[in-house]
Amino acid sequence: MEAPCQKIVWDVLPAIRAAIAVELVKCGVSQVEAARMLEIAPSAVSQYLSGKRGYRIEFENDIKQSIEQLARDLKEGRDVNLVQRTCDICHQLREGEEYQCGSSNTDSHRCGS
């Protein structure tokens, strides 16, 4: 049996990171700089860009907009709480979905809260 939180760790978070990395590179940020901004290895960014990692979820418009805004904020050097912003995107994605971390109340257990 796969727990909902397990699905988040294995599928949702890598997909969010991949989308942010792709957006950063589309905005002209190097892979090495994107890795530094996301606090991950440059090899992870390379794998995200090549589709070897983090490719299992397609995001809808509102999620895409949140990811694009986070990428812009990172690129512009704004003071960003990356963990909280990633968790906010995850929560936004999970609203109305089965990814509830074992809780029927989405506000009672948010990633990072």
Coordinates of C-alpha atoms in Angstrom, one line a residue:
M1 CA 0.0 0.0 0.0
E2 CA 1.3 3.5 -0.9
A3 CA 0.6 6.2 1.6
P4 CA -0.4 9.6 0.3
C5 CA 2.7 11.2 1.8
Q6 CA 4.8 8.7 0.0
K7 CA 3.3 9.8 -3.3
I8 CA 4.1 13.4 -2.5
V9 CA 7.7 12.6 -1.7
W10 CA 8.3 10.4 -4.7
D11 CA 6.1 12.2 -7.4
V12 CA 4.8 15.6 -6.4
L13 CA 7.9 17.3 -4.9
P14 CA 10.3 16.1 -7.6
A15 CA 7.8 17.3 -10.3
I16 CA 7.6 20.7 -8.6
R17 CA 11.4 21.0 -8.4
A18 CA 11.7 19.9 -12.0
A19 CA 9.2 22.6 -13.1
I20 CA 11.0 25.3 -11.2
A21 CA 14.3 24.2 -12.6
V22 CA 13.0 24.2 -16.2
E23 CA 11.4 27.7 -15.6
L24 CA 14.7 29.1 -14.2
V25 CA 16.7 27.8 -17.2
K26 CA 14.0 29.2 -19.6
C27 CA 14.5 32.6 -17.9
G28 CA 18.2 32.4 -18.7
V29 CA 19.6 31.0 -15.5
S30 CA 22.5 28.5 -15.9
Q31 CA 22.0 24.9 -14.7
V32 CA 24.7 25.5 -12.0
E33 CA 23.0 28.7 -10.8
A34 CA 19.6 27.0 -10.8
A35 CA 21.0 24.2 -8.7
R36 CA 22.4 26.7 -6.2
M37 CA 19.1 28.6 -6.0
L38 CA 17.1 25.3 -5.5
E39 CA 19.8 23.9 -3.1
I40 CA 20.2 20.8 -5.1
A41 CA 23.0 19.2 -7.1
P42 CA 23.6 20.4 -10.7
S43 CA 23.2 16.8 -11.8
A44 CA 19.6 16.9 -10.4
V45 CA 18.9 20.0 -12.5
S46 CA 20.3 18.2 -15.6
Q47 CA 18.1 15.2 -14.9
Y48 CA 15.1 17.4 -14.4
L49 CA 15.7 19.1 -17.7
S50 CA 16.3 15.9 -19.6
G51 CA 13.1 14.3 -18.2
K52 CA 14.9 11.6 -16.4
R53 CA 13.6 12.8 -13.1
G54 CA 10.5 14.7 -11.9
Y55 CA 8.4 14.2 -15.0
R56 CA 5.3 12.3 -13.7
I57 CA 2.9 15.2 -13.2
E58 CA 1.6 17.8 -15.6
F59 CA 0.5 21.0 -13.8
E60 CA -2.6 23.1 -14.5
N61 CA -2.5 26.8 -15.2
D62 CA -2.7 28.1 -11.6
I63 CA 0.1 25.8 -10.5
K64 CA 2.2 26.8 -13.5
Q65 CA 1.7 30.4 -12.6
S66 CA 2.8 29.8 -9.0
I67 CA 5.9 28.0 -10.3
E68 CA 6.7 30.7 -12.8
Q69 CA 6.3 33.4 -10.1
L70 CA 8.7 31.5 -7.7
A71 CA 11.2 31.1 -10.6
R72 CA 11.0 34.9 -11.3
D73 CA 11.4 35.7 -7.6
L74 CA 14.5 33.4 -7.4
K75 CA 16.0 34.8 -10.6
E76 CA 15.5 38.4 -9.3
G77 CA 17.2 37.6 -6.1
R78 CA 14.2 38.2 -3.8
D79 CA 14.4 36.8 -0.3
V80 CA 12.5 33.6 -0.8
N81 CA 11.6 30.9 1.7
L82 CA 12.1 28.1 -0.8
V83 CA 10.7 25.3 1.5
Q84 CA 7.6 27.3 2.4
R85 CA 6.9 28.3 -1.2
T86 CA 7.4 24.8 -2.5
C87 CA 5.1 23.5 0.2
D88 CA 2.5 26.2 -0.7
I89 CA 2.6 25.0 -4.4
C90 CA 2.3 21.4 -3.1
H91 CA -0.7 22.3 -1.0
Q92 CA -2.2 24.2 -3.9
L93 CA -1.9 21.1 -6.1
R94 CA -3.3 18.8 -3.4
E95 CA -6.5 20.9 -2.8
G96 CA -9.3 18.6 -3.8
E97 CA -6.9 15.8 -4.7
E98 CA -6.1 12.5 -2.9
Y99 CA -2.7 13.8 -1.8
Q100 CA -3.8 14.7 1.8
C101 CA -0.9 13.2 3.8
G102 CA -3.4 10.8 5.6
S103 CA -5.7 13.6 6.7
S104 CA -9.2 14.6 5.5
N105 CA -8.5 18.2 6.6
T106 CA -6.0 19.8 4.3
D107 CA -5.2 22.6 6.7
S108 CA -4.4 20.2 9.6
H109 CA -1.3 18.8 7.9
R110 CA 0.4 20.9 5.3
C111 CA 3.9 20.2 4.1
G112 CA 6.3 22.4 6.0
S113 CA 3.8 23.6 8.5

